mmCIF file of C-alpha atoms in Angstrom:
data_model
loop_
_atom_site.group_PDB
_atom_site.id
_atom_site.type_symbol
_atom_site.label_atom_id
_atom_site.label_comp_id
_atom_site.label_asym_id
_atom_site.label_seq_id
_atom_site.Cartn_x
_atom_site.Cartn_y
_atom_site.Cartn_z
ATOM 1 C CA MET A 200 2.044 -3.930 12.675
ATOM 2 C CA THR A 201 1.303 -7.526 13.177
ATOM 3 C CA VAL A 202 -2.310 -8.263 12.516
ATOM 4 C CA ALA A 203 -4.360 -10.925 14.262
ATOM 5 C CA ASP A 204 -2.856 -14.052 12.610
ATOM 6 C CA GLY A 205 0.727 -12.824 13.257
ATOM 7 C CA SER A 206 1.337 -11.126 9.562
ATOM 8 C CA ARG A 207 2.889 -8.060 8.999
ATOM 9 C CA LEU A 208 0.371 -5.571 7.508
ATOM 10 C CA VAL A 209 1.417 -3.829 4.402
ATOM 11 C CA VAL A 210 -0.393 -0.914 2.669
ATOM 12 C CA ILE A 211 -0.011 -0.975 -1.152
ATOM 13 C CA ASP A 212 0.038 1.591 -3.703
ATOM 14 C CA ALA A 213 -1.454 1.482 -7.177
ATOM 15 C CA ASN A 214 1.721 1.486 -9.066
ATOM 16 C CA VAL A 215 2.309 -2.024 -7.313
ATOM 17 C CA LEU A 216 -1.028 -3.083 -7.837
ATOM 18 C CA ILE A 217 -0.915 -2.265 -11.596
ATOM 19 C CA ASN A 218 1.943 -4.154 -12.501
ATOM 20 C CA LEU A 219 0.466 -6.861 -10.686
ATOM 21 C CA ILE A 220 -2.540 -6.861 -12.791
ATOM 22 C CA HIS A 221 -0.844 -6.610 -15.795
ATOM 23 C CA LEU A 222 0.840 -9.625 -15.246
ATOM 24 C CA ASP A 223 -2.235 -11.423 -13.933
ATOM 25 C CA ARG A 224 -0.556 -12.232 -10.660
ATOM 26 C CA LEU A 225 -2.615 -10.223 -7.918
ATOM 27 C CA ASP A 226 -2.751 -13.838 -6.492
ATOM 28 C CA LEU A 227 0.582 -13.752 -5.229
ATOM 29 C CA LEU A 228 -0.530 -11.287 -2.425
ATOM 30 C CA ALA A 229 -2.117 -14.016 -1.075
ATOM 31 C CA ALA A 230 0.306 -16.153 -1.531
ATOM 32 C CA LEU A 231 2.886 -13.928 0.803
ATOM 33 C CA GLU A 232 1.812 -15.745 3.807
ATOM 34 C CA ARG A 233 3.509 -13.663 6.386
ATOM 35 C CA TYR A 234 1.851 -10.269 5.033
ATOM 36 C CA GLU A 235 -1.730 -8.458 4.894
ATOM 37 C CA PHE A 236 -1.896 -6.364 2.169
ATOM 38 C CA VAL A 237 -4.189 -3.556 2.209
ATOM 39 C CA ALA A 238 -5.407 -0.975 -0.077
ATOM 40 C CA PRO A 239 -6.479 2.287 0.953
ATOM 41 C CA ASP A 240 -9.784 3.642 -0.990
ATOM 42 C CA PHE A 241 -7.591 6.541 -2.689
ATOM 43 C CA VAL A 242 -5.382 3.685 -3.871
ATOM 44 C CA VAL A 243 -8.187 1.651 -5.293
ATOM 45 C CA ALA A 244 -9.753 4.852 -7.258
ATOM 46 C CA GLU A 245 -6.502 5.152 -9.083
ATOM 47 C CA VAL A 246 -7.140 1.797 -10.954
ATOM 48 C CA THR A 247 -9.421 3.638 -13.416
ATOM 49 C CA VAL A 248 -8.949 1.385 -16.593
ATOM 50 C CA PRO A 249 -12.245 -0.617 -16.833
ATOM 51 C CA GLU A 250 -10.678 -4.241 -17.139
ATOM 52 C CA ASN A 251 -7.817 -3.335 -14.415
ATOM 53 C CA ALA A 252 -10.458 -2.476 -11.700
ATOM 54 C CA GLN A 253 -12.803 -5.312 -12.691
ATOM 55 C CA LYS A 254 -9.290 -7.478 -12.182
ATOM 56 C CA LEU A 255 -9.024 -5.581 -8.746
ATOM 57 C CA ALA A 256 -12.142 -6.200 -7.707
ATOM 58 C CA ALA A 257 -12.316 -9.591 -8.020
ATOM 59 C CA ALA A 258 -8.893 -9.899 -6.178
ATOM 60 C CA LEU A 259 -11.129 -7.761 -3.290
ATOM 61 C CA GLU A 260 -13.377 -10.141 -3.312
ATOM 62 C CA GLN A 261 -11.199 -13.417 -3.327
ATOM 63 C CA GLY A 262 -9.737 -12.056 -0.293
ATOM 64 C CA HIS A 263 -6.195 -11.438 -2.017
ATOM 65 C CA LEU A 264 -5.938 -8.060 0.022
ATOM 66 C CA ARG A 265 -8.540 -5.663 1.561
ATOM 67 C CA GLN A 266 -9.698 -2.148 0.803
ATOM 68 C CA GLU A 267 -10.204 0.004 3.763
ATOM 69 C CA PRO A 268 -10.364 3.658 4.229
ATOM 70 C CA ILE A 269 -7.915 6.303 6.421
ATOM 71 C CA VAL A 270 -9.797 6.780 9.289
ATOM 72 C CA GLY A 271 -8.804 8.784 12.878
ATOM 73 C CA ALA A 272 -5.445 10.277 12.943
ATOM 74 C CA GLU A 273 -4.459 8.899 9.766
ATOM 75 C CA ILE A 274 -6.587 11.595 8.124
ATOM 76 C CA ALA A 275 -4.586 14.322 9.762
ATOM 77 C CA THR A 276 -1.456 12.795 8.247
ATOM 78 C CA TYR A 277 -3.051 12.368 5.026
ATOM 79 C CA SER A 278 -3.911 16.062 4.640
ATOM 80 C CA GLU A 279 -0.493 16.827 5.524
ATOM 81 C CA LEU A 280 1.097 14.406 3.009
ATOM 82 C CA LYS A 281 -1.174 15.144 -0.120
ATOM 83 C CA GLN A 282 0.504 18.685 -0.490
ATOM 84 C CA VAL A 283 3.616 16.920 -1.423
ATOM 85 C CA MET A 284 2.393 13.776 -3.189
ATOM 86 C CA GLY A 285 -0.655 12.055 -4.693
ATOM 87 C CA LYS A 286 -3.575 10.972 -2.796
ATOM 88 C CA GLY A 287 -2.956 7.186 -3.096
ATOM 89 C CA GLU A 288 0.995 7.546 -1.937
ATOM 90 C CA ALA A 289 -0.082 9.533 1.159
ATOM 91 C CA ALA A 290 -2.862 7.362 2.051
ATOM 92 C CA CYS A 291 -0.547 4.541 1.941
ATOM 93 C CA LEU A 292 1.955 6.220 4.470
ATOM 94 C CA ALA A 293 -0.578 7.792 6.786
ATOM 95 C CA MET A 294 -2.056 4.555 6.930
ATOM 96 C CA ALA A 295 1.191 2.740 7.354
ATOM 97 C CA GLU A 296 2.441 5.106 9.910
ATOM 98 C CA ALA A 297 -0.523 5.153 11.979
ATOM 99 C CA ARG A 298 -0.811 1.353 11.863
ATOM 100 C CA GLY A 299 2.988 0.435 12.467
ATOM 101 C CA GLY A 300 2.898 -1.478 8.844
ATOM 102 C CA LEU A 301 4.882 -1.410 5.752
ATOM 103 C CA VAL A 302 4.342 0.383 2.335
ATOM 104 C CA ALA A 303 4.638 -1.779 -0.903
ATOM 105 C CA VAL A 304 5.851 0.751 -3.786
ATOM 106 C CA HIS A 305 7.464 -0.021 -6.871
ATOM 107 C CA GLY A 306 9.947 3.080 -8.001
ATOM 108 C CA ALA A 307 11.249 6.001 -6.677
ATOM 109 C CA VAL A 308 9.020 7.785 -3.887
ATOM 110 C CA GLY A 309 10.237 10.923 -2.676
ATOM 111 C CA PRO A 310 12.224 12.138 -0.709
ATOM 112 C CA PHE A 311 9.294 14.279 0.420
ATOM 113 C CA PRO A 312 9.760 16.924 3.054
ATOM 114 C CA GLY A 313 8.578 15.666 6.562
ATOM 115 C CA VAL A 314 8.527 11.995 5.725
ATOM 116 C CA ARG A 315 11.269 9.846 7.328
ATOM 117 C CA HIS A 316 11.707 6.513 6.100
ATOM 118 C CA HIS A 317 13.387 3.473 7.830
ATOM 119 C CA ALA A 318 16.990 2.788 7.752
ATOM 120 C CA ASP A 319 16.644 -0.611 7.001
ATOM 121 C CA PRO A 320 14.115 -1.260 3.901
ATOM 122 C CA VAL A 321 12.542 -4.831 4.290
ATOM 123 C CA ASP A 322 13.372 -6.079 0.902
ATOM 124 C CA VAL A 323 10.592 -8.471 -0.427
ATOM 125 C CA ASP A 324 10.100 -9.584 -3.827
ATOM 126 C CA ASP A 325 12.769 -7.457 -5.632
ATOM 127 C CA GLY A 326 12.262 -5.199 -2.844
ATOM 128 C CA PHE A 327 9.227 -3.410 -3.135
ATOM 129 C CA VAL A 328 8.287 -3.111 0.280
ATOM 130 C CA ALA A 329 9.709 -0.702 2.784
ATOM 131 C CA THR A 330 9.113 0.263 6.501
ATOM 132 C CA LEU A 331 8.039 3.723 7.551
ATOM 133 C CA ASP A 332 9.771 4.975 10.728
ATOM 134 C CA GLY A 333 7.552 8.204 10.987
ATOM 135 C CA VAL A 334 5.842 11.147 9.444
ATOM 136 C CA ASP A 335 6.262 14.746 10.906
ATOM 137 C CA THR A 336 3.403 16.433 10.875
#
C-alpha cells in the first residue's frame, strides 16, 4: 500500500524493533523516506523491558513510527493467524494483508499453514522486509 505521501506501508514486528532499540537506532525508521512504519498494538505490548519500552515510546512520540490497532477485517484474520503464531506476528500479517503493506521481521517466520508469502521478497537493509501476498482464512 502506498500512503498519502507516496511512501510504502511497512508493518514492523517486535524483533526488529527490539534489535533497533538495542542499537539505539530507532531513528533509522524515519530515515527510510520511502517507507512509513507502523507497529500494531500487540507488537508494542511485546516490548516489556521498561528501558526498551521507554525508548519505543520516545520514538513513537518523535514520529519515527506509528502505533495502530488492528481493525475491521484485520481482526478476523488475526484471530485465525494467532492459532499458529504469536500475537505480534499475527497482528503484523493481518494488518499488512488488509492494508496491502509490507512486513518487517527479522529471522525465520513460518512457514505457517494458510499464509502465502509473495514470491519476490523486497530486500531493504539486510533483507528484513518482505511482502505478503495474502492470507487464506
